[in-house]
XYZ file of C-alpha atoms in Angstrom:
609
model
C -15.847 -24.458 -20.465
C -15.478 -28.039 -20.478
C -13.606 -29.320 -23.545
C -16.056 -31.802 -24.395
C -18.344 -29.016 -24.799
C -15.416 -27.210 -27.283
C -16.897 -28.272 -30.747
C -20.313 -27.716 -29.938
C -19.530 -24.307 -28.808
C -17.792 -23.417 -32.030
C -21.202 -23.967 -33.968
C -23.133 -22.416 -31.572
C -21.356 -19.387 -29.889
C -23.804 -17.353 -29.244
C -23.040 -13.491 -30.809
C -23.349 -10.694 -28.099
C -24.715 -7.753 -29.971
C -22.716 -4.602 -30.691
C -24.243 -2.164 -29.416
C -23.363 1.342 -30.867
C -22.704 4.581 -29.107
C -23.410 7.670 -30.836
C -25.248 6.102 -33.715
C -21.636 6.000 -35.895
C -19.440 2.770 -36.912
C -16.436 5.220 -37.574
C -14.612 7.985 -35.227
C -14.780 11.408 -35.843
C -11.882 12.423 -37.451
C -10.560 8.455 -37.618
C -10.814 8.767 -41.233
C -13.049 6.429 -43.632
C -12.495 2.443 -43.783
C -14.300 0.581 -45.836
C -16.118 -3.003 -43.948
C -16.215 -5.039 -47.250
C -12.847 -7.342 -45.968
C -13.780 -10.900 -46.446
C -11.107 -12.440 -45.927
C -7.262 -12.216 -45.487
C -4.446 -13.781 -47.807
C -1.360 -15.937 -46.659
C 1.940 -16.496 -48.442
C 1.465 -18.141 -51.801
C -1.809 -17.001 -52.353
C -3.509 -14.115 -55.314
C -2.421 -10.640 -53.445
C 0.389 -11.779 -51.280
C 2.746 -8.976 -51.358
C 5.447 -9.465 -54.084
C 8.904 -9.388 -53.130
C 9.360 -5.586 -54.327
C 5.977 -4.607 -52.330
C 8.250 -5.985 -49.476
C 11.452 -4.460 -50.330
C 9.524 -0.834 -50.229
C 8.301 -1.771 -46.644
C 11.645 -2.694 -45.534
C 13.040 0.834 -46.938
C 10.202 2.624 -45.190
C 11.299 1.129 -41.603
C 14.933 1.952 -42.004
C 16.029 -1.797 -43.001
C 14.368 -3.163 -40.082
C 12.018 -5.593 -41.774
C 12.778 -9.166 -40.692
C 11.908 -12.926 -42.567
C 11.310 -14.939 -39.764
C 11.353 -18.958 -39.656
C 11.399 -21.380 -36.802
C 14.743 -21.255 -34.609
C 14.810 -24.705 -34.299
C 15.351 -25.269 -37.967
C 19.012 -26.105 -37.404
C 17.244 -28.993 -35.190
C 16.335 -30.872 -38.144
C 19.334 -31.477 -39.913
C 21.919 -31.835 -37.372
C 20.147 -32.009 -33.447
C 23.434 -31.380 -32.472
C 23.981 -28.488 -34.344
C 25.690 -25.619 -32.065
C 22.834 -22.936 -33.639
C 20.328 -26.268 -32.105
C 22.210 -25.971 -28.961
C 22.056 -22.442 -28.039
C 18.414 -22.236 -28.953
C 17.663 -25.083 -26.416
C 19.783 -23.359 -23.777
C 17.964 -20.034 -24.031
C 14.382 -21.472 -23.643
C 14.522 -21.261 -19.774
C 15.827 -17.702 -20.032
C 13.110 -15.674 -21.196
C 15.024 -12.140 -21.601
C 16.592 -14.678 -24.582
C 13.205 -15.892 -25.429
C 11.905 -12.645 -25.924
C 14.806 -11.246 -27.851
C 13.827 -13.711 -30.608
C 11.061 -12.478 -32.852
C 10.424 -15.923 -33.736
C 9.684 -17.347 -30.259
C 6.913 -16.936 -27.516
C 7.209 -16.946 -23.876
C 4.321 -19.661 -23.850
C 5.388 -22.606 -26.243
C 1.462 -24.014 -26.627
C -1.380 -25.088 -25.029
C -2.829 -28.536 -25.490
C -5.374 -28.558 -28.073
C -5.909 -25.182 -28.808
C -2.906 -23.459 -29.902
C 0.933 -23.708 -30.264
C 4.075 -21.062 -30.837
C 4.624 -20.601 -34.467
C 6.357 -17.406 -35.818
C 5.213 -15.099 -38.414
C 5.825 -14.909 -42.242
C 7.520 -11.476 -41.358
C 8.229 -9.009 -38.339
C 8.844 -5.214 -38.479
C 11.534 -4.472 -35.621
C 9.972 -1.316 -34.574
C 11.938 1.495 -32.881
C 9.292 4.014 -33.003
C 5.682 4.824 -33.704
C 6.351 5.900 -37.548
C 7.478 2.257 -37.999
C 4.486 0.911 -36.491
C 2.334 3.294 -38.773
C 4.439 1.683 -41.907
C 3.302 -1.859 -40.751
C -0.141 -1.310 -40.114
C -0.746 0.765 -43.753
C 0.880 -2.313 -45.381
C -1.185 -4.932 -43.749
C -4.515 -2.893 -44.348
C -3.536 -2.336 -47.591
C -2.215 -6.114 -48.505
C -5.247 -7.553 -46.690
C -2.383 -9.428 -44.294
C -2.717 -10.906 -40.281
C -1.340 -8.388 -38.444
C 0.234 -9.608 -35.243
C 1.497 -7.192 -32.357
C 4.260 -8.317 -29.682
C 6.089 -6.618 -27.085
C 6.646 -8.876 -23.838
C 5.047 -12.125 -25.682
C 3.841 -13.683 -22.468
C 0.206 -14.338 -23.857
C -1.251 -16.986 -22.618
C -4.427 -17.361 -25.369
C -1.280 -16.959 -28.329
C -1.966 -13.649 -28.811
C 1.670 -12.882 -29.863
C 2.395 -14.434 -32.784
C 0.255 -16.155 -35.770
C 1.659 -18.274 -38.656
C 1.503 -16.220 -42.241
C 1.368 -13.093 -40.546
C 2.963 -9.728 -40.128
C 4.411 -9.108 -36.618
C 4.705 -5.535 -35.198
C 7.650 -6.456 -33.044
C 8.193 -3.795 -30.375
C 10.883 -5.043 -28.355
C 13.319 -2.059 -29.188
C 10.827 0.529 -28.059
C 12.182 0.369 -24.269
C 12.688 3.759 -23.086
C 11.478 5.166 -20.087
C 11.221 8.589 -19.370
C 10.252 10.620 -15.748
C 7.801 13.808 -15.885
C 7.764 15.941 -12.181
C 4.434 17.665 -13.737
C 2.983 16.086 -16.370
C -0.358 17.304 -18.086
C -1.973 15.190 -20.715
C -2.314 16.649 -24.190
C -5.218 19.191 -24.628
C -5.901 18.700 -20.612
C -4.307 22.169 -19.575
C -6.436 23.576 -16.636
C -8.830 20.585 -16.567
C -5.830 18.310 -14.753
C -3.548 19.122 -12.065
C 0.268 18.386 -12.862
C 1.357 15.107 -11.171
C 4.065 13.122 -11.208
C 4.082 10.543 -14.147
C 6.639 8.004 -16.336
C 6.508 7.599 -19.806
C 7.327 3.860 -21.297
C 7.804 2.875 -24.773
C 5.477 0.110 -25.654
C 8.260 -2.738 -25.761
C 9.666 -2.180 -22.431
C 9.339 -5.097 -20.036
C 8.241 -3.922 -16.387
C 11.620 -4.712 -14.985
C 13.133 -2.032 -16.882
C 10.242 0.547 -15.480
C 11.129 -0.419 -12.224
C 14.244 -0.188 -12.697
C 13.718 3.850 -14.099
C 10.949 4.720 -11.960
C 11.752 2.913 -8.813
C 15.723 1.699 -8.302
C 16.903 4.963 -9.736
C 13.748 7.498 -9.366
C 12.524 6.649 -5.727
C 9.326 6.726 -7.099
C 6.814 3.279 -7.435
C 4.342 2.363 -10.449
C 1.771 -0.081 -10.762
C 2.847 -2.616 -12.869
C 3.379 -6.452 -13.392
C 4.238 -9.004 -10.704
C 6.687 -10.666 -13.645
C 9.611 -8.494 -14.445
C 9.882 -9.962 -18.175
C 6.207 -8.970 -18.990
C 5.532 -6.367 -21.463
C 4.410 -2.804 -19.943
C 2.020 -2.532 -22.715
C 0.224 -5.662 -23.047
C -0.511 -5.821 -19.393
C -1.549 -2.155 -19.222
C -3.790 -2.652 -21.966
C -5.408 -5.961 -20.427
C -6.263 -4.521 -17.210
C -2.905 -4.835 -15.112
C -2.066 -6.248 -12.122
C 1.059 -6.640 -9.745
C 2.007 -7.616 -6.377
C 0.977 -4.327 -4.568
C -2.559 -3.485 -6.580
C -4.455 -4.269 -3.069
C -3.101 -0.905 -2.528
C -2.633 1.221 -6.450
C -4.908 -0.169 -8.347
C -4.579 -1.743 -11.678
C -1.819 -0.320 -14.223
C -4.794 0.645 -16.111
C -6.561 2.835 -14.073
C -3.158 4.380 -13.666
C -2.546 5.150 -17.503
C -2.598 8.994 -18.150
C -2.234 8.805 -21.930
C -1.776 6.484 -24.578
C -0.112 7.058 -27.935
C -1.470 4.252 -30.375
C -1.354 3.575 -34.302
C -4.872 3.472 -35.279
C -6.062 0.896 -37.617
C -6.383 3.771 -40.470
C -2.400 4.233 -39.658
C -2.984 7.197 -37.887
C -0.374 8.085 -34.867
C -3.021 9.316 -32.268
C -2.767 10.669 -28.534
C -5.181 9.048 -26.276
C -6.308 10.352 -22.852
C -9.361 11.871 -20.630
C -10.309 14.533 -23.413
C -8.802 13.198 -26.467
C -10.293 10.709 -28.334
C -11.741 9.426 -24.858
C -13.064 6.209 -25.972
C -10.151 5.105 -27.711
C -8.377 5.949 -23.811
C -11.357 4.051 -22.165
C -11.215 1.410 -24.369
C -6.971 0.800 -23.838
C -7.662 1.029 -20.286
C -8.212 -2.970 -19.885
C -9.971 -3.522 -23.192
C -7.142 -6.461 -24.186
C -3.739 -6.209 -25.997
C -4.182 -5.463 -29.447
C -7.955 -5.260 -30.329
C -8.162 -1.135 -30.857
C -4.755 -0.532 -31.997
C -0.828 -0.608 -31.446
C 0.013 1.053 -28.430
C 3.783 2.684 -28.736
C 4.062 5.115 -25.627
C 2.202 4.827 -22.239
C 2.547 7.396 -19.599
C 1.662 5.912 -16.073
C 1.417 8.052 -12.528
C 3.632 7.260 -10.312
C 3.573 7.627 -6.519
C 5.337 7.827 -3.351
C 7.467 4.835 -2.185
C 6.374 3.418 1.206
C 9.129 2.686 3.628
C 9.296 -0.921 2.900
C 8.649 -4.103 0.599
C 8.285 -7.046 2.036
C 7.465 -10.769 1.641
C 6.516 -13.601 4.176
C 6.613 -17.407 2.964
C 4.789 -20.894 5.209
C 4.017 -24.170 3.989
C 1.895 -26.161 6.325
C 0.650 -30.185 5.837
C -2.583 -31.404 7.906
C -2.740 -35.033 8.898
C -6.631 -35.810 8.121
C -9.309 -34.159 5.975
C -11.242 -32.806 9.497
C -7.800 -31.038 10.049
C -7.285 -29.639 6.303
C -10.805 -28.294 6.788
C -10.333 -26.745 10.304
C -6.853 -25.228 8.532
C -8.868 -23.689 5.746
C -11.202 -22.139 8.117
C -8.754 -20.125 10.417
C -6.813 -19.526 7.027
C -9.621 -17.875 5.879
C -10.801 -16.277 8.989
C -7.421 -14.962 9.156
C -7.571 -13.458 6.042
C -10.643 -11.737 6.761
C -9.411 -10.522 9.949
C -5.965 -9.142 9.711
C -4.732 -9.351 6.245
C -7.935 -7.800 4.192
C -6.341 -4.355 3.458
C -4.129 -2.488 0.845
C -1.036 -3.510 2.770
C -1.118 -7.134 1.958
C -1.237 -9.449 -1.748
C -0.253 -12.540 -3.537
C -1.440 -16.296 -2.593
C -2.423 -18.587 -0.561
C -2.382 -22.027 -2.367
C -4.486 -25.042 -1.544
C -3.456 -28.187 -3.132
C -3.151 -32.240 -2.790
C -6.280 -31.958 -0.370
C -3.576 -31.540 2.594
C -1.791 -28.716 1.868
C -1.804 -25.006 2.339
C 0.513 -22.351 1.353
C 1.325 -19.155 1.787
C 3.708 -16.889 -0.617
C 2.126 -13.220 0.365
C 3.631 -9.943 -0.048
C 3.385 -6.879 1.915
C 3.966 -3.190 1.480
C 4.492 0.110 4.189
C 5.424 -2.232 7.573
C 8.343 -3.358 8.732
C 9.616 -6.816 9.056
C 8.544 -7.224 12.769
C 5.072 -5.400 12.116
C 4.365 -8.564 9.364
C 5.714 -10.632 12.253
C 3.432 -9.417 14.642
C 0.413 -9.608 11.940
C 0.813 -13.297 11.671
C 1.647 -14.151 15.352
C -2.094 -15.270 16.533
C -2.495 -17.660 12.931
C 1.184 -19.351 14.268
C -0.006 -19.693 17.499
C -3.224 -21.360 16.500
C -0.846 -23.562 14.244
C 1.481 -24.757 16.882
C -1.542 -25.281 18.994
C -2.928 -27.936 16.810
C -1.646 -31.482 16.916
C -2.659 -32.260 13.472
C -1.331 -29.573 11.500
C 2.508 -29.566 10.588
C 4.625 -27.023 9.129
C 6.745 -27.817 6.958
C 8.359 -24.687 5.603
C 9.068 -22.554 8.655
C 7.353 -19.087 8.234
C 9.762 -16.332 7.087
C 9.243 -12.794 6.928
C 12.234 -10.509 4.922
C 11.588 -6.983 4.185
C 14.100 -4.476 2.649
C 13.571 -0.570 1.703
C 11.176 -0.525 -0.955
C 13.597 1.153 -3.223
C 15.818 -1.933 -3.520
C 12.939 -3.779 -4.398
C 13.907 -4.371 -8.259
C 17.506 -3.154 -7.519
C 19.589 -6.111 -9.151
C 23.077 -5.286 -7.038
C 20.991 -4.953 -3.717
C 19.319 -8.119 -4.504
C 22.516 -10.202 -5.412
C 24.253 -9.170 -2.140
C 21.429 -9.472 0.417
C 19.003 -12.336 -1.126
C 20.835 -14.059 -4.164
C 18.423 -17.140 -4.029
C 15.522 -15.122 -4.758
C 16.723 -13.816 -8.459
C 17.918 -15.454 -11.772
C 19.454 -12.888 -13.384
C 19.810 -12.508 -17.251
C 23.270 -14.678 -17.810
C 24.071 -14.270 -21.888
C 27.213 -12.336 -22.238
C 26.582 -8.735 -22.558
C 23.508 -8.462 -20.661
C 22.032 -5.467 -18.520
C 23.285 -5.997 -14.973
C 20.054 -5.116 -13.837
C 17.650 -7.752 -15.917
C 16.511 -10.274 -13.593
C 13.184 -12.921 -12.844
C 12.237 -14.090 -9.773
C 13.254 -17.270 -9.176
C 9.851 -18.420 -8.581
C 8.546 -17.101 -12.376
C 11.598 -19.361 -14.323
C 9.611 -22.132 -14.414
C 7.090 -20.543 -16.861
C 9.259 -19.428 -19.280
C 8.498 -21.405 -22.601
C 5.342 -23.697 -20.746
C 3.081 -25.793 -22.577
C -0.228 -25.366 -20.750
C -2.276 -28.058 -20.295
C -5.435 -26.121 -18.513
C -5.987 -22.663 -17.093
C -8.813 -21.046 -15.493
C -9.826 -17.683 -13.415
C -12.572 -16.470 -11.661
C -12.858 -13.493 -9.379
C -14.397 -14.056 -6.299
C -16.532 -11.817 -4.611
C -15.890 -10.470 -0.963
C -19.466 -11.524 0.115
C -17.707 -14.805 0.669
C -15.754 -13.676 3.480
C -18.554 -12.595 5.905
C -19.302 -14.697 8.940
C -22.167 -16.142 7.686
C -20.973 -17.448 4.201
C -17.296 -18.306 4.981
C -18.219 -22.116 5.246
C -19.405 -22.854 2.191
C -16.011 -21.136 0.675
C -14.052 -23.109 3.025
C -16.034 -26.297 1.409
C -15.675 -25.335 -1.943
C -11.827 -24.663 -1.246
C -11.518 -28.394 0.300
C -13.189 -29.656 -2.729
C -10.630 -27.785 -5.232
C -7.580 -28.813 -3.160
C -8.545 -32.583 -3.741
C -8.457 -31.737 -7.792
C -5.728 -29.679 -9.181
C -5.745 -27.002 -6.640
C -6.201 -23.451 -6.373
C -4.385 -20.277 -5.721
C -6.045 -17.206 -4.656
C -4.230 -14.131 -5.645
C -5.699 -11.199 -3.034
C -3.819 -8.393 -4.780
C -5.989 -8.997 -8.233
C -9.483 -8.190 -6.508
C -9.948 -5.014 -5.148
C -12.428 -5.368 -2.578
C -10.123 -3.974 0.662
C -8.096 -1.763 -1.533
C -8.055 2.623 -0.745
C -11.332 4.313 -2.146
C -9.014 6.080 -4.785
C -7.845 3.181 -6.214
C -11.055 1.555 -6.152
C -12.788 4.788 -8.300
C -9.822 4.946 -10.815
C -10.756 1.004 -11.462
C -13.922 1.792 -11.908
C -13.131 4.376 -15.038
C -11.589 1.229 -17.246
C -12.833 -1.344 -19.166
C -11.702 -3.957 -16.878
C -14.986 -6.519 -16.064
C -16.563 -4.721 -12.893
C -16.443 -7.746 -10.566
C -12.982 -6.766 -9.911
C -14.089 -3.920 -7.513
C -15.847 -6.026 -5.293
C -13.914 -9.200 -5.577
C -11.600 -10.096 -2.374
C -9.199 -12.596 -4.512
C -8.729 -14.197 -8.237
C -8.529 -17.789 -8.218
C -6.549 -19.422 -10.269
C -6.416 -23.229 -11.185
C -3.498 -24.699 -13.479
C -1.475 -27.236 -14.758
C 1.587 -26.868 -17.328
C 4.860 -28.829 -18.645
C 7.828 -28.575 -20.319
C 8.394 -25.962 -23.413
C 6.896 -27.718 -26.494
C 7.333 -25.666 -29.851
C 6.853 -27.069 -32.523
C 10.262 -28.114 -34.014
C 12.067 -28.694 -30.971
C 13.550 -31.778 -30.778
C 12.329 -34.150 -27.954
C 8.635 -32.014 -27.933
C 5.948 -34.401 -27.854
C 3.439 -33.002 -25.526
C 1.386 -36.168 -23.916
C -1.980 -34.664 -24.689
C -3.574 -37.773 -22.698
C -2.212 -36.452 -19.872
C -2.866 -32.822 -20.477
C -6.705 -33.721 -20.970
C -6.528 -35.184 -17.646
C -4.841 -32.209 -16.171
C -7.255 -29.920 -18.202
C -10.241 -32.062 -16.679
C -8.829 -31.441 -13.113
C -8.473 -28.051 -13.566
C -12.400 -28.024 -14.882
C -13.509 -29.918 -11.099
C -11.608 -27.552 -9.270
C -13.212 -24.358 -10.787
C -16.143 -26.501 -10.908
C -15.977 -26.197 -6.805
C -15.555 -22.930 -6.607
C -17.984 -21.635 -9.287
C -20.655 -23.493 -6.949
C -20.197 -20.577 -4.368
C -19.623 -17.830 -7.450
C -21.448 -19.030 -9.844
C -21.602 -15.529 -12.269
C -17.899 -15.287 -11.402
C -15.786 -13.599 -14.370
C -12.524 -14.570 -15.217
C -9.639 -11.829 -15.907
C -8.505 -11.761 -19.589
C -4.797 -12.287 -19.334
C -5.421 -15.660 -16.708
C -8.359 -17.224 -18.160
C -9.267 -20.223 -20.048
C -8.694 -20.498 -24.025
C -12.083 -22.374 -24.115
C -14.043 -19.655 -22.626
C -17.379 -19.844 -24.082
C -19.488 -16.814 -23.051
C -15.823 -14.941 -23.124
C -17.208 -11.113 -23.587
C -19.608 -11.474 -20.680
C -16.861 -13.505 -18.701
C -13.554 -10.939 -19.265
C -15.628 -7.545 -19.432
C -19.298 -7.912 -18.489
C -21.356 -5.161 -18.735
C -18.531 -2.833 -20.067
C -18.510 -5.204 -23.622
C -21.316 -3.322 -25.381
C -19.054 -0.157 -25.014
C -15.946 -1.874 -26.068
C -17.581 -3.030 -28.899
C -19.090 0.490 -29.905
C -15.046 1.908 -29.296
C -13.781 -1.055 -31.465
C -16.489 0.001 -34.585
C -15.257 3.264 -34.271
C -12.052 3.021 -34.614
C -11.515 -0.087 -36.216
C -14.772 -0.649 -38.200
C -12.701 -3.043 -40.868
C -11.218 -5.396 -37.940
C -7.561 -5.234 -39.048
C -6.708 -6.091 -35.665
C -7.672 -9.905 -34.487
C -6.664 -11.595 -31.062
C -8.517 -14.926 -29.798
C -11.458 -13.855 -28.006
C -10.432 -9.951 -28.461
C -13.030 -7.320 -28.757
C -15.018 -7.888 -32.338
C -13.628 -11.510 -32.742
C -16.583 -13.193 -32.851
C -16.503 -11.658 -36.713
C -14.027 -13.542 -37.575
C -13.277 -17.316 -37.811
C -10.607 -18.845 -34.858
C -7.445 -17.876 -37.107
C -8.755 -14.276 -37.871
C -8.558 -15.011 -41.535
C -12.092 -15.583 -42.527
C -14.395 -12.789 -41.815
C -17.709 -14.256 -40.483
C -19.947 -11.384 -40.741
C -20.177 -8.092 -41.410
């Protein structure tokens, strides 16, 4: 959506009918919840909990109730204060940011939202702690927020005047040799799996499952992303082209629903809740406290290739893009390859891709025809030479191995006493606390790779590269994946377009951190508007060849107008039914989450019942 349409859209946003399944708005066995709440309360308003009531909640959760304030408060009186200097130093360390309940991994979005801490936080260590927080919020009509990894671009990981359920300390990972979901004995064969608590990051899961356990679990590419949030949003990782989405590999979840009950959700127990958790968006249906995911046999190797090329003319650039897309269709459109090609600057083509199940030599042989084509051109210059690297798959997230053999690829958590196995990929470090100027995504159908349609795709990519530029994330479209991975993904709430997409196109722009109260943080909003307009033009070029393209809920435009259709397509009515079944009073609210059309923009005032 164009920014100039935002105010008009806020008034005229069409409300998609919330179709019901089964003729009831209440869950069978989910308890009876009133649907009369008209507004939530803020500090200082009548009905805000008293000090005695907060103290009672604190006792219920074993003292783990925190009064939050901005971590930049010490900077106001004394910007040179050591406490101020320490928090500023930690802003480029996503582990430190995640360990602070008053911070988020994104500092804000121009003209959209700014990261502000909740009023109070329950530092949950168990499902019982979560249930206590949920019951307290429901009984006192509070705005409730859930944060694990805190990576939400949409600002759903915090909200001022709210009660935060902070799951960071729930990070245990357990492996199973023969897991059967509860109530599924005799219906589901035992299988290898990993149970992961909601506050774990993907580096925690990979350390337990791959480095130590010698298995693979499909998760996110960024190591500091929270497991629970990624699964609920669909969940793509570098190797999704082989093993599908994280959501499609969910076997069972433990979740606290709006009535405060701790429920098990799987294919036979609370099946609609289970389906909704598989890609229906984080924080809309309940608070997930544990997930059990299937695991897979590791391939021999994981690896990566990198290359940058510049073209000397517009004609040469178009020829380069045409060859790249033809080569992708011929040689890379298969389960071995994932991650990105990027087109930007009107002349630059970058490759940053990963592979699985191939040796380094096999990867080099795969790319040889493309490199021969480039060398034969006099009008294309290699500015970063082709490089292929591979390692035994078990060591792909092994910090000790990487420090020894590829130290430049990782950035460890450098705080004293930090776990030695915690690191972020060097390429992800720049996103720590970034301030978003513009961000959009669109799934591109595999039909665009057909010979008769490639020319239009190439023209669109050439036009996109003239503006902000675009990255094609091949692992975030499942066309070309194995049939079993596609079948599992079909049984999730994720937009059905992902099944037929060869890539997710992303165009984005960001700036340095800009938290409210942070010394020196003055976002250049005029620049942000220009960059957002460039993102608009980039994506307009691609939507000309994919006019009905949906968006990935976790990586999308904050201002998207028809978000129900854009995020979930034909799955939205079923999701809306699950929302009314398990949360009829709308306790769980996130921006552009299921059921959020019933509330105003900040989630404090109900617009309709």
